[in-house]
Each structure stands twice: as C-alpha cells, then as structure tokens.
Coordinates of C-alpha atoms in Angstrom, one line a residue:
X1 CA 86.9 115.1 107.3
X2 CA 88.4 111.7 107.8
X3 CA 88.1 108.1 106.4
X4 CA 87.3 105.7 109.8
X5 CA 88.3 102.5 108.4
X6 CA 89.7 100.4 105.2
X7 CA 92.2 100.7 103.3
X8 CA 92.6 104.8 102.9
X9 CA 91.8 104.4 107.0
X10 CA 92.6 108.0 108.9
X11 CA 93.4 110.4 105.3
X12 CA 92.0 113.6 106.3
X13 CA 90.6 116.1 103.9
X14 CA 90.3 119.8 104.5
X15 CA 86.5 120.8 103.4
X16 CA 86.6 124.2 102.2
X17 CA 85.0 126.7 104.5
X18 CA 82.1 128.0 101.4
X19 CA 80.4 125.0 101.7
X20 CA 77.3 124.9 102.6
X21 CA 77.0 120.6 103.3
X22 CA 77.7 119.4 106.3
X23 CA 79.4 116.0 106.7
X24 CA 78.1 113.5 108.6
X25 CA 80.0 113.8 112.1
X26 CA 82.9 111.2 112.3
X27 CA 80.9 109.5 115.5
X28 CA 77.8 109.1 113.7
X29 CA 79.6 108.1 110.7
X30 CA 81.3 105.3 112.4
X31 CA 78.0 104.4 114.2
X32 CA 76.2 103.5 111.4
X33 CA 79.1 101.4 109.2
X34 CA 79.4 99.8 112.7
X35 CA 75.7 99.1 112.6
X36 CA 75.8 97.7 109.1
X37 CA 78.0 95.4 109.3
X38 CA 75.3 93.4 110.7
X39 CA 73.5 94.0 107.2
X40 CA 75.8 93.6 104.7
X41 CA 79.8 93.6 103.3
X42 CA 80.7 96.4 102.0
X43 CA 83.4 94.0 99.8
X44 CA 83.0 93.9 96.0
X45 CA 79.1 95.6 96.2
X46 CA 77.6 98.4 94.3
X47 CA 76.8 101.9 96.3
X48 CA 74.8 105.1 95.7
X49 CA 75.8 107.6 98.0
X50 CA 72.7 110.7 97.4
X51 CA 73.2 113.9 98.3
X52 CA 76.8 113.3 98.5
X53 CA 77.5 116.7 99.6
X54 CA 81.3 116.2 100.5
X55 CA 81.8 112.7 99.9
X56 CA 82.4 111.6 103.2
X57 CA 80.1 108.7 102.7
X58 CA 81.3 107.7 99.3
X59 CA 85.3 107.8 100.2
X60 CA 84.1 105.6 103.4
X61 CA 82.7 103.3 100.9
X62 CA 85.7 103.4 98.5
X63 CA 88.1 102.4 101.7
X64 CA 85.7 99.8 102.9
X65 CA 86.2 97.9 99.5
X66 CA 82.9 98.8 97.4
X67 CA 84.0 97.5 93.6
X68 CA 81.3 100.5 92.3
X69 CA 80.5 103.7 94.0
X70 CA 78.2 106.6 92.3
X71 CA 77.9 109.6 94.1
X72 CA 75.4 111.8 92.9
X73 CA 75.4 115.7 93.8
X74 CA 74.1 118.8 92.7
X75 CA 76.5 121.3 93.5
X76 CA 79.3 122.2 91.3
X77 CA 81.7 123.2 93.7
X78 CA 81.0 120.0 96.1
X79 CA 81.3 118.0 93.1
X80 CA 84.8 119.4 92.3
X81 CA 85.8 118.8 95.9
X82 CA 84.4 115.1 95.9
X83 CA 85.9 114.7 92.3
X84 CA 90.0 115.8 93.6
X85 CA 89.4 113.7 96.9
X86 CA 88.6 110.8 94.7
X87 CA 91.8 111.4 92.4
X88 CA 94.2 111.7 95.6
X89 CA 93.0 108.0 96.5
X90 CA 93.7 106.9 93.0
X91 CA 90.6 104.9 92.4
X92 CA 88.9 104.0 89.7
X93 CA 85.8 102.5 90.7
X94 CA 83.6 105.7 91.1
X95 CA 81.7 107.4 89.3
X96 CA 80.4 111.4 90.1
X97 CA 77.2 112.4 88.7
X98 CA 76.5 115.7 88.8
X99 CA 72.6 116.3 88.2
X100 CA 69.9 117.0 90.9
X101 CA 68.8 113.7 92.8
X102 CA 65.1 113.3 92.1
X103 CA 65.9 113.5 88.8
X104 CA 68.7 110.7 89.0
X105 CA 66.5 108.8 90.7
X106 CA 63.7 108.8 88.6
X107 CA 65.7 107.8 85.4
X108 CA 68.2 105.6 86.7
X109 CA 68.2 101.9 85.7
X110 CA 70.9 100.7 87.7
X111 CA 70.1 98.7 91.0
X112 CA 72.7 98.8 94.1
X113 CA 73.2 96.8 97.2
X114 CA 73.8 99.7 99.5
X115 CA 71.9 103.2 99.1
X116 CA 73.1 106.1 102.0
X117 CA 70.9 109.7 101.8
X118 CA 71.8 112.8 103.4
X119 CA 69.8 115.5 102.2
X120 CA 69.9 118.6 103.3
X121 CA 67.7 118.5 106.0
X122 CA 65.2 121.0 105.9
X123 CA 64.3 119.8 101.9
X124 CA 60.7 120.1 101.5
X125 CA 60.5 116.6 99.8
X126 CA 62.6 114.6 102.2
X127 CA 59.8 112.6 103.2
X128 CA 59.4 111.3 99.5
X129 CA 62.9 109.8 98.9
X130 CA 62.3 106.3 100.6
X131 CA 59.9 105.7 98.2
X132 CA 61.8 106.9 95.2
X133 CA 65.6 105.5 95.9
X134 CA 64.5 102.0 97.1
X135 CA 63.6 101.3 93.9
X136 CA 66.7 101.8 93.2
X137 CA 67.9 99.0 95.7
X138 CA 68.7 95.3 94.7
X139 CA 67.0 92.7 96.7
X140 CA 68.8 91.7 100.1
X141 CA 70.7 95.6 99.8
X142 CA 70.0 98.2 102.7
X143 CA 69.3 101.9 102.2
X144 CA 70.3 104.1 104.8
X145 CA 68.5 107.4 105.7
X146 CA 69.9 110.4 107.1
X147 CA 67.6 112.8 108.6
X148 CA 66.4 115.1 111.7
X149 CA 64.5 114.1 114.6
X150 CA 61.1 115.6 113.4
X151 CA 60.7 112.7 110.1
X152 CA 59.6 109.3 110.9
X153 CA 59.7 106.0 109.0
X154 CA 59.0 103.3 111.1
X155 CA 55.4 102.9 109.4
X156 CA 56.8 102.4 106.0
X157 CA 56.5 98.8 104.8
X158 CA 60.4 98.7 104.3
X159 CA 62.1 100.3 107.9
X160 CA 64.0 98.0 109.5
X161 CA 65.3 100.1 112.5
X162 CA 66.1 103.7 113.5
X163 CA 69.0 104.9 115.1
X164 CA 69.9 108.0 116.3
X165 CA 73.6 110.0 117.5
X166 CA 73.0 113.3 118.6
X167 CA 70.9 115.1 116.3
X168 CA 72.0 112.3 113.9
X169 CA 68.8 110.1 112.7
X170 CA 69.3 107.3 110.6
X171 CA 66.4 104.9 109.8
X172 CA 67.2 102.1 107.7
X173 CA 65.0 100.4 105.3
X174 CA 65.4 96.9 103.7

C-alpha cells in the first residue's frame, strides 16, 4: 500500500497477509482524489475515513494536508496496523476510533467536510449508510462512497455523480 500524493507522497506499507480488508487499489484511489479536487481542498479540513480497514484512505488524507482525520474501524488487528502506520508518519492530527461504525455514526456529534466509506462490500446494511453518515457531513463537504456495481444511489436526494474503475464504484453525495 502506497501514499499517491502530499507530503508522505510514495511511503509504502507492507499490509499483513491475515487481513481480511482490502485497500482500495492505488488506480482507483488516485481516481477519485483526482476527481475531488474538483469538490473540495483537502488543506486544513476535517475527514472521516469509515470502514478504514487499512488506512489507506486516511494516510492519503493525512499527506494531502487534512488538519483532523478520524478513522473509525472495527477490527482490532486493522486498527493496530492503521495505529503504527500513523506513528511512522509522525502525525498528530488523527485520531483512531475503534468501535463498530453504525454505532459511531449514530452517536457522533462531530460534523466533517469530507466523509470516504468502504465497507465491506457484501454488508447487508450498505445501502443504509448514505443516510446515516451524511448527517455527519458539514454543509458544502462531500462524502464519498465505495461500493460494488449491484448498489445504486443516483435516486437519492444528495448523489452528485458516480464513477466507476474496474470493479471500483464510487458515487458521491453532496
């Protein structure tokens, strides 16, 4: 796993072979922050990365100049993992919760500019987290949404536009 761009551009990190997540691939991932920087700057903004699985998304977000990250994942081990990638950068401006994500979501009172989701994605509740993390978004922020081909959002009252790399769907919601 590498960091595209920013100031920890190219560090790699070796994901241990027991995991179960999947980063994003490094094409998709620099699809999309390609993609959003027609939406917002990721300079001096709050982020929520859910589901962070490995992290990828949140160290992206970390070198791109985010002044707050919060990843938020379930798994103890992937925790761990994101927790020493973090400390190799020597940042401060993140903070790992490790708790399940509806449950984050439902009692968090924070707001963010920029929300990313990757859930795993055969979840049987995937098609409810647009509705419970934008909330969670401040007005003018984007929330990105990481999914398989079979889920679609353009109906929702918030989808701005879908794009798709491979078997890589994003649809993104203002």
């Amino acid at each position: 796993m590498r960091i595209i761009t920013g100031l920890y551009k190219g560090r790699h990190f070796e994901i241990p072979r027991t995991f179960k997540a999947r980063p994003t691939t490094d094409f998709a991932k620099e699809n999309i922050f390609n993609v959003m920087l027609g939406y917002i700057d990721f300079e001096d903004i709050a982020a929520l990365d859910l589901f962070a699985g490995t992290g990828s998304i949140s160290l992206e977000l970390l070198s791109r100049g985010c002044s707050d990250v919060v990843s938020v994942e379930m798994d103890r081990e992937h925790a761990g993992f994101i927790r020493q990638c973090v400390e190799k950068l020597g940042t401060m401006n993140h903070t790992l919760i490790r708790s399940d994500v509806f449950r984050f979501m439902k009692s968090c009172k924070k707001q963010f500019d920029f929300i990313f989701a990757d859930p795993p994605y055969a979840l049987p509740t995937l098609a409810e987290i647009p509705d419970k993390a934008l909330p969670l978004l401040k007005e003018g922020g984007v929330f990105v949404f990481e999914h398989g081909k079979q889920h679609d959002f353009s109906q929702h009252p918030r989808f701005a536009e879908r794009r798709t790399y491979g078997s890589v769907n994003f649809s993104i919601f203002k």
